[in-house]
CSV table of C-alpha atoms and ligand atoms in Angstrom, one decimal:
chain,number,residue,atom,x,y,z
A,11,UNK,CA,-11.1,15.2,10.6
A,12,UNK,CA,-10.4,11.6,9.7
A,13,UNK,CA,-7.9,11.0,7.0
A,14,UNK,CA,-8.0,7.7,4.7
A,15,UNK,CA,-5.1,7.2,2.3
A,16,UNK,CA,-5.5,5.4,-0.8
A,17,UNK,CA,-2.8,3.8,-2.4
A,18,UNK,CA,-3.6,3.0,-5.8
A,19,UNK,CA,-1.4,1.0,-8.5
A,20,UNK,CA,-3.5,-0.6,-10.8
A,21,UNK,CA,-2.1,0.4,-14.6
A,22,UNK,CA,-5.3,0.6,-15.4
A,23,UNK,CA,-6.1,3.7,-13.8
A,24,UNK,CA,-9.7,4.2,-12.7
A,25,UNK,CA,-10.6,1.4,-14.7
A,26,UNK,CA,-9.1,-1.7,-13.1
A,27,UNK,CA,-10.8,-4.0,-10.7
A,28,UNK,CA,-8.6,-2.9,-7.7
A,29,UNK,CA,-9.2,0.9,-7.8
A,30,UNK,CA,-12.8,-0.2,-8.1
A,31,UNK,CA,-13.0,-2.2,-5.1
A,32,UNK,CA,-11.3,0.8,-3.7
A,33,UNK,CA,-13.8,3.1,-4.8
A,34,UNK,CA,-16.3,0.8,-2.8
A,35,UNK,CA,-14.3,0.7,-0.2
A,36,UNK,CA,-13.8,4.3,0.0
A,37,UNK,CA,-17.6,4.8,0.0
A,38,UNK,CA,-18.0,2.5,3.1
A,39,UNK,CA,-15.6,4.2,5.0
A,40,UNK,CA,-16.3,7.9,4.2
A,41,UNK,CA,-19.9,7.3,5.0
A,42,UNK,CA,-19.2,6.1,8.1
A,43,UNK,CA,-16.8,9.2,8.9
A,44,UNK,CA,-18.7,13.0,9.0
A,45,UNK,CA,-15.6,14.8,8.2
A,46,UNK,CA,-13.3,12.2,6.3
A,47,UNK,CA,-11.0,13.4,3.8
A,48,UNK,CA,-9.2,11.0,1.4
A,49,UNK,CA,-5.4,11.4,-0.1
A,50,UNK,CA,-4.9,9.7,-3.2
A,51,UNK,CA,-1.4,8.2,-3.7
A,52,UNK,CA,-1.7,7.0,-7.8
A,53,UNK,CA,1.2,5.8,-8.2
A,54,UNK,CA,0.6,5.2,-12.2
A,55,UNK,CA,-0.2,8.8,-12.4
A,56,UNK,CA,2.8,9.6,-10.9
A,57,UNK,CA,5.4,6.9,-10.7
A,58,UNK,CA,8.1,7.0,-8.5
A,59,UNK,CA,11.5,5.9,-9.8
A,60,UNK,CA,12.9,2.6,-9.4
A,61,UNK,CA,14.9,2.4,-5.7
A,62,UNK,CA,19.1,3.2,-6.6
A,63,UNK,CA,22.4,4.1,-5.0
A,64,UNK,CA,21.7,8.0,-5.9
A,65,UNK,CA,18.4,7.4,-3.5
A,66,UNK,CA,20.3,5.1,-1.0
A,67,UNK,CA,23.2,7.5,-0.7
A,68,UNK,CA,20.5,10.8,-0.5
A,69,UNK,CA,18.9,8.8,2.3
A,70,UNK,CA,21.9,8.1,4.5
A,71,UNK,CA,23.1,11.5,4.4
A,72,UNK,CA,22.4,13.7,7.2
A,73,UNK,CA,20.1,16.1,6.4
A,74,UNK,CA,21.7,19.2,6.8
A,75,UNK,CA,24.7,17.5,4.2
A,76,UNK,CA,22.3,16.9,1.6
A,77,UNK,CA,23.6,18.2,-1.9
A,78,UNK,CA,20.3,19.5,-4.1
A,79,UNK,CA,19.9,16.4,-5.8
A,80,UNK,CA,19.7,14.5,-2.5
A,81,UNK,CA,17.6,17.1,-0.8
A,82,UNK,CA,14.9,16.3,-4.2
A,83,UNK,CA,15.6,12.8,-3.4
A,84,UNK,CA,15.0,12.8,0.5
A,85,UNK,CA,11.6,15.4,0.1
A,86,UNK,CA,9.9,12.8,-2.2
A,87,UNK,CA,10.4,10.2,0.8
A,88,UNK,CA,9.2,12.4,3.4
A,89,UNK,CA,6.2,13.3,1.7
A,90,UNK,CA,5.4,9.7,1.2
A,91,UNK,CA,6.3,9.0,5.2
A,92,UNK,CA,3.9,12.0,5.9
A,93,UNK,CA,1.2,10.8,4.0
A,94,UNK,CA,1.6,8.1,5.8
A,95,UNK,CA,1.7,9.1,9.3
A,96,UNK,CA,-1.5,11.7,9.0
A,97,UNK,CA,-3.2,9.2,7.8
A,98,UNK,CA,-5.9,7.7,10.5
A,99,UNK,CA,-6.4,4.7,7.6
A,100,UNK,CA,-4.5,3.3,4.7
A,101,UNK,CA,-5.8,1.5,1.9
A,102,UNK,CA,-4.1,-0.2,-0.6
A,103,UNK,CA,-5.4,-1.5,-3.7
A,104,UNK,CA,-2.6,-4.1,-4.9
A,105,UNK,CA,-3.3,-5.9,-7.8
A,106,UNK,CA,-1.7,-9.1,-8.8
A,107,UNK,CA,1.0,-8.4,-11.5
A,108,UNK,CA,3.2,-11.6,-12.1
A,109,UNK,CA,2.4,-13.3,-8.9
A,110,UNK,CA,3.7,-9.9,-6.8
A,111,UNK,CA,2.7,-6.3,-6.6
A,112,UNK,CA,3.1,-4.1,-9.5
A,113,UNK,CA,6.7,-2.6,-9.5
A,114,UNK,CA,4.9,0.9,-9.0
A,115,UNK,CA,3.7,-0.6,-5.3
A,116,UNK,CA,7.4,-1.7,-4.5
A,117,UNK,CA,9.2,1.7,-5.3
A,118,UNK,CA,6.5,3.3,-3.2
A,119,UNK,CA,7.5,0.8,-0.1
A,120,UNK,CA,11.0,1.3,-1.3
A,121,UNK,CA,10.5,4.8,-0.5
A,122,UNK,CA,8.6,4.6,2.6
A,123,UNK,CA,10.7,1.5,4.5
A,124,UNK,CA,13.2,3.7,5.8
A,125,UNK,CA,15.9,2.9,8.6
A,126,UNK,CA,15.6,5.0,11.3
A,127,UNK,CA,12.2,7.7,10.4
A,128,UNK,CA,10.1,4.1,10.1
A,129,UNK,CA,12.0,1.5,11.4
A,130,UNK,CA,15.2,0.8,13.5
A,131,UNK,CA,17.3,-2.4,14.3
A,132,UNK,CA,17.7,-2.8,17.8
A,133,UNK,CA,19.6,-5.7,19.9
A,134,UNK,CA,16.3,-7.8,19.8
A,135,UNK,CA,15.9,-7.6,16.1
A,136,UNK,CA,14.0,-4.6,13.6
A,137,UNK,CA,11.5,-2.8,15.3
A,138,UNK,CA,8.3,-0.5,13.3
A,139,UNK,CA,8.6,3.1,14.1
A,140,UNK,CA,5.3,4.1,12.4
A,141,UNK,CA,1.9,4.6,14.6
A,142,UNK,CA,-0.2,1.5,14.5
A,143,UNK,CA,-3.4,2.3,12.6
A,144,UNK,CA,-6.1,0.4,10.5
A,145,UNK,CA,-4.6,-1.0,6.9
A,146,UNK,CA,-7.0,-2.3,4.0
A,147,UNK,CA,-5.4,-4.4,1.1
A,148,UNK,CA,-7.6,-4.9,-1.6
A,149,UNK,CA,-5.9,-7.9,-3.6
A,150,UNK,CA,-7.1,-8.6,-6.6
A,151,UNK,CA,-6.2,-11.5,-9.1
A,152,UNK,CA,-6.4,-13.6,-12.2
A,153,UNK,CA,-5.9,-16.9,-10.8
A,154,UNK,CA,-6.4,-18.5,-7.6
A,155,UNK,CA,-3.6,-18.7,-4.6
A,156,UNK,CA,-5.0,-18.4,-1.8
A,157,UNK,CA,-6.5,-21.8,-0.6
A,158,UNK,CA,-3.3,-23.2,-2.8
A,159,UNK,CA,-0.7,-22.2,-0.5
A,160,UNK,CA,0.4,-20.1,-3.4
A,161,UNK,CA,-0.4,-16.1,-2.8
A,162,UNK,CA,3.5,-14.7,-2.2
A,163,UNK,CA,1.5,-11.0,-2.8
A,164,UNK,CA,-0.1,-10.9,0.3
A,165,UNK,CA,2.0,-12.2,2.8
A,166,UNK,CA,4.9,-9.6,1.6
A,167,UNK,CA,2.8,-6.7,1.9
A,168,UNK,CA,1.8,-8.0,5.7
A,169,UNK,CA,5.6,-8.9,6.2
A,170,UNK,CA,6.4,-4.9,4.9
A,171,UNK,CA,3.7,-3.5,6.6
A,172,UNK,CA,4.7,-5.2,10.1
A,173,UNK,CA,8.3,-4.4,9.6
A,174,UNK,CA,7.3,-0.3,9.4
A,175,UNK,CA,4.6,-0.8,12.2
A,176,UNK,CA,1.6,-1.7,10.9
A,177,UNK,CA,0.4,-4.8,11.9
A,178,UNK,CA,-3.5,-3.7,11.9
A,179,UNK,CA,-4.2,-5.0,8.5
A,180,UNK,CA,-7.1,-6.3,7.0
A,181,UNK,CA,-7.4,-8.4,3.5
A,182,UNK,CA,-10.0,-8.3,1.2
A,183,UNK,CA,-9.2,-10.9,-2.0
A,184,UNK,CA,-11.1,-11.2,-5.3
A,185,UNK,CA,-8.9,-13.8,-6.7
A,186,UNK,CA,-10.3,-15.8,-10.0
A,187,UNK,CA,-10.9,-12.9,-11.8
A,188,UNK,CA,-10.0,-14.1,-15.4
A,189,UNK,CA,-11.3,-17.5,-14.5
A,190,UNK,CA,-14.8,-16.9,-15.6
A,191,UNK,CA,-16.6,-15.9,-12.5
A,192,UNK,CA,-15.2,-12.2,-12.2
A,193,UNK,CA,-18.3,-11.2,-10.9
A,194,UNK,CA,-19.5,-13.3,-7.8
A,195,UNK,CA,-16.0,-12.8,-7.2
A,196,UNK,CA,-16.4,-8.7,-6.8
A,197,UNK,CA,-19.7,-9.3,-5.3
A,198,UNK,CA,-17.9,-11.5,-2.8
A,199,UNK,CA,-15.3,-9.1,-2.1
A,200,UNK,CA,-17.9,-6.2,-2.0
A,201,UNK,CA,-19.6,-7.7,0.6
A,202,UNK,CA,-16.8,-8.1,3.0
A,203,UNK,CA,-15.8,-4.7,2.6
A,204,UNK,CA,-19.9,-4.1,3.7
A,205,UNK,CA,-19.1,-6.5,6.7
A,206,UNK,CA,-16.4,-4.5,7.5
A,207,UNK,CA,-16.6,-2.1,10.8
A,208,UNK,CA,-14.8,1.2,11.0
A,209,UNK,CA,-14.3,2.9,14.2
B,311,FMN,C1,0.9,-7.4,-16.3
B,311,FMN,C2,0.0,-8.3,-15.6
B,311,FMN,C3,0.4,-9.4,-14.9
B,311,FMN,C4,-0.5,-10.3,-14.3
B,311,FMN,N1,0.0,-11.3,-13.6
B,311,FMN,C5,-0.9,-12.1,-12.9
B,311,FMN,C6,-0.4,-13.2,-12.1
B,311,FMN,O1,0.8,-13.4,-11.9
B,311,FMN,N2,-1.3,-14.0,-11.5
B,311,FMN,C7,-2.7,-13.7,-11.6
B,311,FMN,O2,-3.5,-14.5,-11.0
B,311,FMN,N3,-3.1,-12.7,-12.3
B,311,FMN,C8,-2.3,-11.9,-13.0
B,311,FMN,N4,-2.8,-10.9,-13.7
B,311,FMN,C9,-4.2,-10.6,-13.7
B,311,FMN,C10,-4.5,-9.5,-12.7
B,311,FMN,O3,-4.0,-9.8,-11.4
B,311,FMN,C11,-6.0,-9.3,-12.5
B,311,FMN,O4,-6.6,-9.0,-13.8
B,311,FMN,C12,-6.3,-8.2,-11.5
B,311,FMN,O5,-7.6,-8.1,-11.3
B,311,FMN,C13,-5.7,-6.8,-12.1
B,311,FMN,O6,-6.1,-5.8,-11.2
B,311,FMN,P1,-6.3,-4.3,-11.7
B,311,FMN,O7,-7.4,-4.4,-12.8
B,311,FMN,O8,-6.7,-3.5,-10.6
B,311,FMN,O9,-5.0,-3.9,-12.4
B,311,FMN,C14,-1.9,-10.0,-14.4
B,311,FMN,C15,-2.3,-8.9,-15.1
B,311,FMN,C16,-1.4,-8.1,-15.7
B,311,FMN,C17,-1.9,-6.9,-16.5
């Protein structure tokens, strides 16, 4: 079985242009996997709390040490990491909310960018802990950024990714989307995702 997670943050639910570039996406790569099975992360549906000392503190206690509160805390984390690491492939549909991801997508890396389960400093600097595997971003935006020298989004989420392991990732942009040509731009992104091969 071949697992795809899809990590979805548009506040627009079903409705907004990056959950239906994932749905496009999702079609591509489950009909090129028999027995594929995809995990949806909504992460409107079910937001995760902003990143605090009570979730620092439940993280850097041992285990075993946890009080109740911390042991909620820590669960909601691992699930997130195990999500993660079933997964064969990630996709992320990260729309462009104030020239960053939406603050739903952060607390979800928040959770997941954890010292010592998915990364570790060593002498030669931070190393990922996570299994290298195939990551989609699905970027969609208003304006334009990209040939500008001006898209901040992106590059963080490759920086975030890298830092945990991931450095398989793949970027699919439909930028200009309130611009007036929202729909060659879609078409445009739709057919990458088409050009794109899955193993
Ligand atoms: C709260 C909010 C903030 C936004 N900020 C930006 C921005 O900084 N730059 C931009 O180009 N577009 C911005 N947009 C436009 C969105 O990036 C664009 O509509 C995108 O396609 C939204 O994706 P979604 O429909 O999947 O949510 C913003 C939209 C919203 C709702």
């Amino acid at each position: 079985m071949s697992q795809l997670l899809f990590v979805k943050s548009s506040v627009f639910g079903d409705g907004g242009q990056s959950s239906k570039l994932a749905d496009h996406f999702i079609q591509r790569w489950t009909a090129s996997h028999a027995d594929a099975q995809v995990v949806v992360r909504d992460l409107v549906d079910q937001p995760i709390a902003h990143f605090d000392l009570n979730a620092i503190s439940a993280l850097s206690t041992e285990a075993a040490e946890r009080s109740p509160d911390q042991q909620e805390i820590a669960a909601l984390s691992d699930t997130l990491i195990g999500e993660v690491q079933r997964a064969d492939a990630i996709v992320i549909a990260a729309p462009m909310y104030n020239f960053a991801v939406p603050s739903q997508l952060k607390a979800w890396f928040d959770q997941i960018a954890r010292n010592g389960v998915t990364f570790r400093y060593t002498e030669n600097g931070p190393e990922g802990l996570l299994d290298n595997k195939p990551v989609y971003i699905l970027a969609t935006r208003g304006g334009q950024y990209h040939e500008a020298g001006l898209d901040y989004q992106v590059p963080w989420l490759k920086l975030i990714l890298g830092f945990v392991g991931l450095n398989n990732v793949e970027v699919i942009l439909a930028e200009g989307l309130n611009m007036g040509d929202a729909e060659q731009s879609i078409q445009a992104a739709q057919s990458a995702i088409n050009a794109l091969s899955f193993n």
